[in-house]
Coordinates of C-alpha atoms in Angstrom, one line a residue:
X26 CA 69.1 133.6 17.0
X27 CA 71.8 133.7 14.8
X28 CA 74.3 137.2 15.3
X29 CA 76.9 139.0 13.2
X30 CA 79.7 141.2 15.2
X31 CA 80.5 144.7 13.5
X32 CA 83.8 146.7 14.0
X33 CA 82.7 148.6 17.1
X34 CA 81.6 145.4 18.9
X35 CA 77.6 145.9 18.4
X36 CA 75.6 143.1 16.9
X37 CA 73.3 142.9 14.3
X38 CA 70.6 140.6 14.4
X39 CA 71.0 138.8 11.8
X40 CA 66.7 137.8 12.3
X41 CA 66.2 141.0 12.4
X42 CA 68.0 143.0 10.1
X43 CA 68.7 140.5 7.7
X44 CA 67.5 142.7 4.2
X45 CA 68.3 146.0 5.8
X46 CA 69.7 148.1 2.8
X47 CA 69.2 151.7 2.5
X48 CA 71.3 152.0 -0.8
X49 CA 71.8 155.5 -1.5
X50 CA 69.6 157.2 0.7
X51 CA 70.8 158.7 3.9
X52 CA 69.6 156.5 6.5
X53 CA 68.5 158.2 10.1
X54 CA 69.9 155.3 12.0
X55 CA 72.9 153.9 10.8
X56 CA 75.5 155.5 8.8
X57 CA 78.5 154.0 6.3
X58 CA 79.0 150.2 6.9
X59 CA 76.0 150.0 8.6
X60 CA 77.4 151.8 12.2
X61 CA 74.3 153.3 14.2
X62 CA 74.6 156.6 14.7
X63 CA 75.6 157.4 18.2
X64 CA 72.2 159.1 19.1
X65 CA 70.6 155.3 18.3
X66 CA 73.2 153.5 19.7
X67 CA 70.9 152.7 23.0
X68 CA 68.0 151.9 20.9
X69 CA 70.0 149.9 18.8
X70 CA 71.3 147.8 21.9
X71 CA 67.8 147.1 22.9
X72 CA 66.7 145.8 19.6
X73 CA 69.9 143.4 19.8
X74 CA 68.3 142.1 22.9
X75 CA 65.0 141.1 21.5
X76 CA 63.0 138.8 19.1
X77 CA 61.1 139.2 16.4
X78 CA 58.4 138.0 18.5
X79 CA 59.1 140.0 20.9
X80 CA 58.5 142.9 18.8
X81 CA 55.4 141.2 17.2
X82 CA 53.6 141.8 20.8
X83 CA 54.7 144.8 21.1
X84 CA 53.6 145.8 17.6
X85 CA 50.1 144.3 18.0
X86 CA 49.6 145.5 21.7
X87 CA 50.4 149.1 20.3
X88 CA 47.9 148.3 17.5
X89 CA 45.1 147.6 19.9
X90 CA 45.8 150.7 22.0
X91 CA 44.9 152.7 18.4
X92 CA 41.7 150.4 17.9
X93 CA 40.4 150.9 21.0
X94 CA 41.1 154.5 21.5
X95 CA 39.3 155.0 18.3
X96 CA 42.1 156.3 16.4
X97 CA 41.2 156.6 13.1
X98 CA 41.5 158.4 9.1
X99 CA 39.3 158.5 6.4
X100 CA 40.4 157.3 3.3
X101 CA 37.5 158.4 0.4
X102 CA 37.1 156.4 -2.7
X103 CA 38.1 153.1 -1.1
X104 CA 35.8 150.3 -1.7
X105 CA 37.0 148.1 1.3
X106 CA 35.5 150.6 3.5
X107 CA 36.1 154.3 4.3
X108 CA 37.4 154.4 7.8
X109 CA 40.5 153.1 9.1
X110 CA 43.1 152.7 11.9
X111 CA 46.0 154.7 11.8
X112 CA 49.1 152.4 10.8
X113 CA 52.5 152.6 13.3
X114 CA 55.7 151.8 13.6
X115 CA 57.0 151.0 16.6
X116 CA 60.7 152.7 16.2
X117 CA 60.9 156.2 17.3
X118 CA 62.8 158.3 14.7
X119 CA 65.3 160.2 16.9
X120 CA 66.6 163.6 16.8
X121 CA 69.3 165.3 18.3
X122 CA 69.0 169.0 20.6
X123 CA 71.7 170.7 18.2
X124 CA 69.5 169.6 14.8
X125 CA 66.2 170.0 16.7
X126 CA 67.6 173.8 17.4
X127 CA 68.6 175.1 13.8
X128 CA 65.1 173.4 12.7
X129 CA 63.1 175.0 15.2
X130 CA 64.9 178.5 14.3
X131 CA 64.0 177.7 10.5
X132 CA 60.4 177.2 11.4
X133 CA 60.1 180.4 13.6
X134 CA 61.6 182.0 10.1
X135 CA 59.3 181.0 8.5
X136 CA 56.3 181.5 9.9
X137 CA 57.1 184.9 10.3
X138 CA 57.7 185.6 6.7
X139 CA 54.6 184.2 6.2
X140 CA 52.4 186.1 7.9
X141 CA 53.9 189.4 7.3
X142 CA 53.6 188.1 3.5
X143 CA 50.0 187.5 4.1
X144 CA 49.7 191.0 5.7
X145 CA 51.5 192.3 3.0
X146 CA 49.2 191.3 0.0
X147 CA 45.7 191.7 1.9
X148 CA 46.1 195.4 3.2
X149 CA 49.8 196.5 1.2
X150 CA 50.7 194.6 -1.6
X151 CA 54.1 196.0 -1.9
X152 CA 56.0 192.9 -2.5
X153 CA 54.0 193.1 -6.0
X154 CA 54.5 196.4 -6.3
X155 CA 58.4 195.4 -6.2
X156 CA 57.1 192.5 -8.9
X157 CA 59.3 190.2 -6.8
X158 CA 56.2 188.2 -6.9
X159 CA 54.4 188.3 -10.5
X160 CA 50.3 190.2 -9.4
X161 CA 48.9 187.5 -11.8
X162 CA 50.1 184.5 -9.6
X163 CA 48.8 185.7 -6.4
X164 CA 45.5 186.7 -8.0
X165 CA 45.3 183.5 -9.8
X166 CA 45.6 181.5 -6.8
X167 CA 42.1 179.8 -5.9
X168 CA 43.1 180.2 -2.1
X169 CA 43.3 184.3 -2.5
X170 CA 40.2 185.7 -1.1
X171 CA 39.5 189.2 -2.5
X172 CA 37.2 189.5 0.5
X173 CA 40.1 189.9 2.6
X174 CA 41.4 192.6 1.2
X175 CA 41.8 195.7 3.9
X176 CA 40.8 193.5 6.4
X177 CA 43.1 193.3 9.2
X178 CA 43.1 190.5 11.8
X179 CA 44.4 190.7 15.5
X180 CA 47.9 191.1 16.0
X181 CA 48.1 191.0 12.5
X182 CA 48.6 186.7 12.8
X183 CA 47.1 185.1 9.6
X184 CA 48.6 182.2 10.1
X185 CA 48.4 181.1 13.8
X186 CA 48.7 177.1 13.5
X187 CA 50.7 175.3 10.8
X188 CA 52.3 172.0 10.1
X189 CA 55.6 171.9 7.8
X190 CA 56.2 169.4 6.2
X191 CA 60.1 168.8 5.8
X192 CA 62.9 165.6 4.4
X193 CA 66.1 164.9 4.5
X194 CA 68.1 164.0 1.0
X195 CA 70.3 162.1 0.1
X196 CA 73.3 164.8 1.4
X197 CA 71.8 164.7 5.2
X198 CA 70.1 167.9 5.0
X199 CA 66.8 169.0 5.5
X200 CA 64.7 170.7 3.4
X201 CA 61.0 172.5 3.1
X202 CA 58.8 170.5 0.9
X203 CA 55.9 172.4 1.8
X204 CA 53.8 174.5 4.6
X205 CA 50.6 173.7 5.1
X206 CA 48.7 177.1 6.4
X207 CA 44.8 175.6 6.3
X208 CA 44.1 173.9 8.6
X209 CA 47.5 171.3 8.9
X210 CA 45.9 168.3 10.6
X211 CA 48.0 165.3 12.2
X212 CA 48.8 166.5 15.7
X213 CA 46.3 164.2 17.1
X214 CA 48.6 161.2 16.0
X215 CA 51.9 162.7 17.0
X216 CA 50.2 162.7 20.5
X217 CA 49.2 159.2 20.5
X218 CA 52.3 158.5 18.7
X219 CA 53.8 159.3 22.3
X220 CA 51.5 157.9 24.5
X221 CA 52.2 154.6 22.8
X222 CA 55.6 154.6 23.1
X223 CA 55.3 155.1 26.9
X224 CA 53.5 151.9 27.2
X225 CA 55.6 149.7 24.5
X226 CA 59.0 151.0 25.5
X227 CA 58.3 152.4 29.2
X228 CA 62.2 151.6 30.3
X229 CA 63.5 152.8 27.0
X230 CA 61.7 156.5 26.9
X231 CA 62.7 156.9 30.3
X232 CA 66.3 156.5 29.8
X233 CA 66.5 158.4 26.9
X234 CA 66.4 162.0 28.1
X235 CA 63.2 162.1 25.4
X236 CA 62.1 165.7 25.5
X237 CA 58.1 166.2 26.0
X238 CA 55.3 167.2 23.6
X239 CA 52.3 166.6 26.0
X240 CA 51.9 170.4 26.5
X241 CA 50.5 170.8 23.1
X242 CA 47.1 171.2 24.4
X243 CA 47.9 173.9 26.6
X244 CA 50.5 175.7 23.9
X245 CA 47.4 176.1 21.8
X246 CA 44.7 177.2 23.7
X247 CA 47.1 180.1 25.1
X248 CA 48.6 180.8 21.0
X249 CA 44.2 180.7 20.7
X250 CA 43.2 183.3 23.6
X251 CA 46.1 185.6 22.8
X252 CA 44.7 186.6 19.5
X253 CA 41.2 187.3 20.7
X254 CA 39.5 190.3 19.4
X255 CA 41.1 193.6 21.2
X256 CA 37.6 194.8 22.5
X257 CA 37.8 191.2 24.3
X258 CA 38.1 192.5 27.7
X259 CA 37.1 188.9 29.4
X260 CA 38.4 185.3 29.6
X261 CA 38.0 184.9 25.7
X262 CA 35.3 182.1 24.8
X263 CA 37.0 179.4 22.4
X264 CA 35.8 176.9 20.3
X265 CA 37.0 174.4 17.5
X266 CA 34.8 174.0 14.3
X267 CA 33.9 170.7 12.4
X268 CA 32.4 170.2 9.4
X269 CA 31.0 167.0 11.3
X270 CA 31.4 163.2 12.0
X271 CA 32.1 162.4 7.8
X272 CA 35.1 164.2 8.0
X273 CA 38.6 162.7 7.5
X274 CA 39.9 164.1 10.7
X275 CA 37.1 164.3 12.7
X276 CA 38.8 162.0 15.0
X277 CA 41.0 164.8 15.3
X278 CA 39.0 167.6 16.0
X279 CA 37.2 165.5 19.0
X280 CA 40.5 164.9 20.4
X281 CA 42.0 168.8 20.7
X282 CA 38.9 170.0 21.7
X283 CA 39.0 167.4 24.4
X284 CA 42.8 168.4 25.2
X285 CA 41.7 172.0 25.2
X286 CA 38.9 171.5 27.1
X287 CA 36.9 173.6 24.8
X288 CA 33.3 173.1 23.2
X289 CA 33.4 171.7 19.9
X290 CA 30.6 172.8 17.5
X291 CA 29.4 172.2 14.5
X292 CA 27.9 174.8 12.0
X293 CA 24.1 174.7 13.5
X294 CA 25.7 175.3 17.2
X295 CA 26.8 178.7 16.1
X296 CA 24.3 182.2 15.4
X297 CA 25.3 185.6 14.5
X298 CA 23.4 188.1 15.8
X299 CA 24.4 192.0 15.1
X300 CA 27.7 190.7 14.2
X301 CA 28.1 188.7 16.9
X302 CA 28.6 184.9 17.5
X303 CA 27.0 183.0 19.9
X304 CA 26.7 179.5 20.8
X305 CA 23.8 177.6 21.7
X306 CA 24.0 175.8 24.9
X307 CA 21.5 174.8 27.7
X308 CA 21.9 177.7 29.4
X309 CA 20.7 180.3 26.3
X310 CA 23.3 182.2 23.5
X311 CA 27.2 182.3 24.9
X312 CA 29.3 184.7 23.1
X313 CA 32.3 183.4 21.3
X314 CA 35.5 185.0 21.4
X315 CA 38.2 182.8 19.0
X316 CA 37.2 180.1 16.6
X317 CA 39.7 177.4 15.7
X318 CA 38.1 176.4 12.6
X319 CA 38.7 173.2 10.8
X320 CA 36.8 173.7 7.7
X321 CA 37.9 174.9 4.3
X322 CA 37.3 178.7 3.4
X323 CA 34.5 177.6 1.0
X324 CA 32.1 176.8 3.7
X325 CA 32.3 178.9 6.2
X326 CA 29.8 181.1 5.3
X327 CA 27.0 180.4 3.1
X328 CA 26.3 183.9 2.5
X329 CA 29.7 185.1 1.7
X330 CA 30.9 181.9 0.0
X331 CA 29.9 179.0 -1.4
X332 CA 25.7 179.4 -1.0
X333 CA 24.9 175.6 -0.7
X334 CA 27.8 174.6 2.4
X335 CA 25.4 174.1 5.3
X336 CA 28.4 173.6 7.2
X337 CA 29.5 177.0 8.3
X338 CA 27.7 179.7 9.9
X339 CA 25.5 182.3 7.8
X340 CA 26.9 185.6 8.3
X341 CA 30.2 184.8 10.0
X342 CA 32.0 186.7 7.7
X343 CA 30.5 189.8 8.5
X344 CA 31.4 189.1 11.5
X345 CA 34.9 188.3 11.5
X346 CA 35.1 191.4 9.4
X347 CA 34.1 193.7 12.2
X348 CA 36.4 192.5 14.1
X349 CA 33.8 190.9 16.8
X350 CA 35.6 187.4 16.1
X351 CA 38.9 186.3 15.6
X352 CA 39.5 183.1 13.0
X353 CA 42.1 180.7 13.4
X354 CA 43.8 180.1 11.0
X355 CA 42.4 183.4 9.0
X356 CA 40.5 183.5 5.8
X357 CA 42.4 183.6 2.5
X358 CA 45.5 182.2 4.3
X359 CA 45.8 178.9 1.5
X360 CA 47.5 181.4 -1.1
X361 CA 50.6 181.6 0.9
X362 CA 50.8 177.3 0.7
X363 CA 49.9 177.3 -3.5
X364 CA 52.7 175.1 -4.5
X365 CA 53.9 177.8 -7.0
X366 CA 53.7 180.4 -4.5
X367 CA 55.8 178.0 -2.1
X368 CA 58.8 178.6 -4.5
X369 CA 59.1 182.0 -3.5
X370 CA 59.1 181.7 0.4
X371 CA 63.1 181.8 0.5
X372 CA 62.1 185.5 -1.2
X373 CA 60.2 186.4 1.3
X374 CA 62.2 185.6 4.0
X375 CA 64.8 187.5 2.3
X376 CA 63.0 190.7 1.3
X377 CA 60.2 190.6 4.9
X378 CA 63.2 189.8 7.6
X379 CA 66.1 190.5 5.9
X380 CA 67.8 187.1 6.6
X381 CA 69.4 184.4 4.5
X382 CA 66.5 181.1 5.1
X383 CA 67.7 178.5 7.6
X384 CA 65.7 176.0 6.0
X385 CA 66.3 175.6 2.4
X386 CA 63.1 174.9 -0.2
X387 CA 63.0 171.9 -2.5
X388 CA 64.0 172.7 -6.1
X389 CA 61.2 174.1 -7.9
X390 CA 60.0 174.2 -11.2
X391 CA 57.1 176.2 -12.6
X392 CA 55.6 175.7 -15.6
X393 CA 53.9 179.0 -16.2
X394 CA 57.7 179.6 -17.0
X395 CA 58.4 179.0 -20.9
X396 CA 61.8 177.8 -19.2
X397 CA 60.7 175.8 -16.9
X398 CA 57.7 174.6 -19.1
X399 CA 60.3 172.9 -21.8
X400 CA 62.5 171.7 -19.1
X401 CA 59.2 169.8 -17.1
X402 CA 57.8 168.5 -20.9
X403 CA 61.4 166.8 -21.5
X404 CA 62.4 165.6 -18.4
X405 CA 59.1 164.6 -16.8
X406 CA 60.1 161.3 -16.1
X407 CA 62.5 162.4 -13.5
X408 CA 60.2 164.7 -11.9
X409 CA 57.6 164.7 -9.5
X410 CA 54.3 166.7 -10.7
X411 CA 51.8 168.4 -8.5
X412 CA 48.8 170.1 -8.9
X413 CA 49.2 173.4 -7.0
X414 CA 46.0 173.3 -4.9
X415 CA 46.0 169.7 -4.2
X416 CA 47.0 167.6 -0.7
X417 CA 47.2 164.4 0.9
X418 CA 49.2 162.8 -2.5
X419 CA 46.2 163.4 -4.7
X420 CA 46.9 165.1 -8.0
X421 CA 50.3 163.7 -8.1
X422 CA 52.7 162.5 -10.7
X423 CA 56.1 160.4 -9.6
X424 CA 57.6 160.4 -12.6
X425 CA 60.1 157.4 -12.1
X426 CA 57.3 155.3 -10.8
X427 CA 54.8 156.0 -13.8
X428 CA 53.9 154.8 -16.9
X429 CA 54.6 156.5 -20.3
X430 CA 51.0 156.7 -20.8
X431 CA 50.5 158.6 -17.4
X432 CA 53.4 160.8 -18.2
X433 CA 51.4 161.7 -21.5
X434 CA 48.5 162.4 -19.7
X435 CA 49.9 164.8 -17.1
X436 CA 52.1 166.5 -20.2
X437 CA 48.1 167.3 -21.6
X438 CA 47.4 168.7 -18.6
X439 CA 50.3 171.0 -18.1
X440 CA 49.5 172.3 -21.5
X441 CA 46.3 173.1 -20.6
X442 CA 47.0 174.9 -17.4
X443 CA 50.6 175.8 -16.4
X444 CA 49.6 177.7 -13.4
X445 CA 47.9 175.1 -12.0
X446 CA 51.1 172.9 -11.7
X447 CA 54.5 172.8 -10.2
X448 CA 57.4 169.9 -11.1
X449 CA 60.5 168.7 -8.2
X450 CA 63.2 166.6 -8.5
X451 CA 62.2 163.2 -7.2
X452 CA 64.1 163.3 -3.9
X453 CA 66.1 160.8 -1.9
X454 CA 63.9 161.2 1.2
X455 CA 65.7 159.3 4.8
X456 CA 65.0 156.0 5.4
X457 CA 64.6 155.2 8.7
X458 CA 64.2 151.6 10.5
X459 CA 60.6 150.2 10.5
X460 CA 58.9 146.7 11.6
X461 CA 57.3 144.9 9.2
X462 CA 57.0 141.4 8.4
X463 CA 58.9 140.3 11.5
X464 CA 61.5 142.0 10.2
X465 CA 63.1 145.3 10.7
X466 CA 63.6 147.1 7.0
X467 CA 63.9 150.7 6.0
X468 CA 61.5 152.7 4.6
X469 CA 61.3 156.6 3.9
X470 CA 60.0 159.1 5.9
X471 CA 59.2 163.0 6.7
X472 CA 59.1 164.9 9.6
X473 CA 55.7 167.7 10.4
X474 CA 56.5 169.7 13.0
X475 CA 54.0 172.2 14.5
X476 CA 54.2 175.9 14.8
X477 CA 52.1 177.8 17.0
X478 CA 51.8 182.0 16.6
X479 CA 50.5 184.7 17.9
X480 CA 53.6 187.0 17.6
X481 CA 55.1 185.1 20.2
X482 CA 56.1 181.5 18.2
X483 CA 55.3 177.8 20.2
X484 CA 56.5 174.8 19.9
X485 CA 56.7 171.2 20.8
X486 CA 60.1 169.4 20.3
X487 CA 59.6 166.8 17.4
X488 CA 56.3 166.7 15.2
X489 CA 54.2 163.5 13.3
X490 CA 57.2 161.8 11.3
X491 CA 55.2 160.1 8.4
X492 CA 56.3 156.8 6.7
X493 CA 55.8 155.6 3.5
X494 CA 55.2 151.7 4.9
X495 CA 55.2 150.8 1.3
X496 CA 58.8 149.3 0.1
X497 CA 60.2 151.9 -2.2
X498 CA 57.4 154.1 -1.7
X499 CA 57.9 157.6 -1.6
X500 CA 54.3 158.5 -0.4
X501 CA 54.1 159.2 3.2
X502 CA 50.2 160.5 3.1
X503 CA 47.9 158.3 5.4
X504 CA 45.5 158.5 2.9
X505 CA 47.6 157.1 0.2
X506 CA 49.2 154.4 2.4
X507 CA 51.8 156.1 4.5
X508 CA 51.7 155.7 8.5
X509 CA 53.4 157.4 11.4
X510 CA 55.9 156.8 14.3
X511 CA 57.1 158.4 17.2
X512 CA 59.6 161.6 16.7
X513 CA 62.3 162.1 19.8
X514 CA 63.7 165.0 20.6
X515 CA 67.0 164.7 22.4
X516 CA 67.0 166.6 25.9
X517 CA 71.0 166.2 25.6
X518 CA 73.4 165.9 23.0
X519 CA 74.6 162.3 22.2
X520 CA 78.3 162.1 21.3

């Protein structure tokens, strides 16, 4: 194998890294003149001491660990077939403990703002009242639920699980690109993610001082029991809710339950009696305490929602509203992650906790704006359009990588509905060293780290770093292409 010797006497394989360019972006590995970073130096040492078909076995041993285990999404709309195995990248993305730290303080930040803006516009309102919010956005929003209004919740946690989705530009910072309130899915992978890496670089992981995410499970049931109803006065009954087998991450949803070692139901396990839930089981009705639900607000409940879901549990509402159940995360928690209403979390943090944010937002434009209308119809090209309700890359416009006639098209429907979109700047997301081809090659990622609250805030080092496996790709969504790869955490500071 032919090498090339840099300046500080590490090779580069030339088999290896032979097209490795990350132009302009900021590259999570190696900075100017191609140096690894000194937090990658070890990893960078072990790749010099292997092949590409070493890495080739590895790659496809790691692959059939994910087929096996069942591992998979749903794509819908495909024609080759719906369900698929999770694509992954054998190189961890490493973090340092100082960076790890002032993220994990942002998040914290931010999840508190959150809920005490969710609080806020259910039972208060007075961050309207102080129109540092405009009334007609929130109420606009398709995620507010005027049900909730004066209801409170336990604790008064809205938002008790979330996955934030963050990037680095170009200038080696990190930024908020959005929250995801819902119900944030992807854990599952970041766990398998790990237990992967154990068995493809056992030596490696151990040496590396990699701090552990394996007490997820345990994090979450506790974050789960601690917001129980206050009449609780027993071990608290949990349970996760799926919408069933055809969902996209019902791989998921059998997996946490599993780690929780809780039931997992579906709509028809549950009946509400007097207010009350109960399971079904075997042994007649069991009360339950806390759901962890993983279905949309829309069908929960037939009878206060949508009429025709027959996945959610007729008069579950009712309920939830005497208090008799706790929801997790709670209804009506989707307006606080509207892409327009995302713009306006640095406020909150600002006017809630009285504190400059820690992690900064993405540049955002919003059409409903005249301002910010003219400046997204001339320079849409450059932007990236979103619808504000939309996920997973759908409803999406990269304006560099799209046609005029597509440009046109989203232009019509910004006219039509300004609310209903938000425009970016189209970022320099990191790049970050992947396998493909036999070669190693960078490609961009994100990072989606996990919060857990319930007043107290939990979390596990790292998160689900997502990779756009496409070249030049900036679409990191499994369901649009993207895959995943290990995220370490540093234990230690690497100097």
């Amino acid at each position: 194998m032919q090498k090339i010797t840099t300046s500080s006497n590490h090779t580069l394989s030339r088999d290896l890294f032979s097209t490795y360019q990350s132009d302009r972006f900021f590259d999570e590995m190696f900075g100017p003149g191609l140096q690894p970073r000194s937090h990658y130096r070890e990893l960078w040492d072990k790749l010099n001491q292997m092949s590409a078909d070493d890495l080739l076995t590895r790659q496809q041993n790691a692959d059939l660990y994910f087929l096996n285990q069942g591992i998979t999404f749903t794509v819908y709309g495909d024609s080759q077939g719906t369900e698929k195995i999770i694509p992954y990248d054998l190189l961890p993305r490493i973090i340092q403990q100082s960076e790890w730290m002032r993220l994990e303080a942002g998040l914290v930040q931010r999840i508190r703002a959150l809920n005490l803006f969710l609080k806020d516009i259910y039972l208060h309102e007075t961050i309207l009242k102080d129109k540092l919010i405009p009334r007609e956005l929130i109420y606009s929003c398709k995620h507010y639920r005027r049900e909730m209004k004066g209801i409170r919740v336990p604790k008064d946690v809205y938002v008790a699980i979330t996955g934030t989705d963050l990037i680095r530009d170009s200038d080696g910072q990190y930024y908020c690109l959005e929250d995801n309130l819902r119900v944030p899915s992807g854990v599952s992978y970041m766990l398998t993610c790990r237990s992967v890496m154990r068995q493809v670089f056992p030596s490696l992981f151990r040496d590396y001082g990699v701090r552990p995410v394996d007490n997820y499970g345990d994090l979450l049931l506790t974050t789960l029991k601690e917001l129980a109803p206050p009449a609780c006065q027993h071990e608290p009954t949990v349970v996760l809710l799926s919408p069933g087998v055809f969902n996209s991450a019902f791989f998921e949803h059998t997996f946490l339950a599993r780690l929780m070692g809780i039931p997992l139901v579906e709509g028809q396990d549950l009946v509400v009696h007097n207010n009350v839930v109960y399971m079904r089981t075997t042994g007649g009705l069991e009360r339950v305490d806390v759901i962890y639900r993983r279905i949309d607000d829309d069908f929960m409940d037939p009878i206060t929602f949508r009429p025709d879901s027959i996945l959610g549990v007729p008069g579950l509402f009712n309920a939830y509203r005497a208090g008799n159940v706790t929801l997790a995360n709670a209804i009506g928690t989707g307006v606080a992650d509207d892409k327009a209403v995302y713009a306006f979390v640095p406020d909150m943090i600002r006017y809630y906790l009285s504190e400059e944010p820690i992690i900064g937002n993405v540049q955002t434009f919003l059409p409903y704006r005249p301002d910010d209308y003219r400046y997204v119809m001339d320079h849409i090209g450059e932007l990236v359009v979103k619808a504000v309700g939309e996920s997973g890359g759908y409803g999406m416009l990269i304006g560099p990588h799209s046609t005029r006639e597509q440009q046109e098209q989203f232009k019509k429907l910004i006219a039509a509905n300004p609310r209903n979109y938000i425009a970016q700047p189209t970022l320099a997301l990191s790049t970050s060293p992947c396998f493909v081809d036999k070669a190693i090659e960078p490609r961009h990622i994100d990072l989606r780290p996990y919060v857990l609250y319930s007043g107290t805030a939990r979390l596990v080092p790292g998160g689900l770093t997502r990779v756009a496996l496409k070249k030049g790709s900036l679409v990191v969504n499994s369901s649009q292409g993207g895959g995943s790869k290990d995220t370490w955490v540093l234990g230690e500071e690497v100097v």
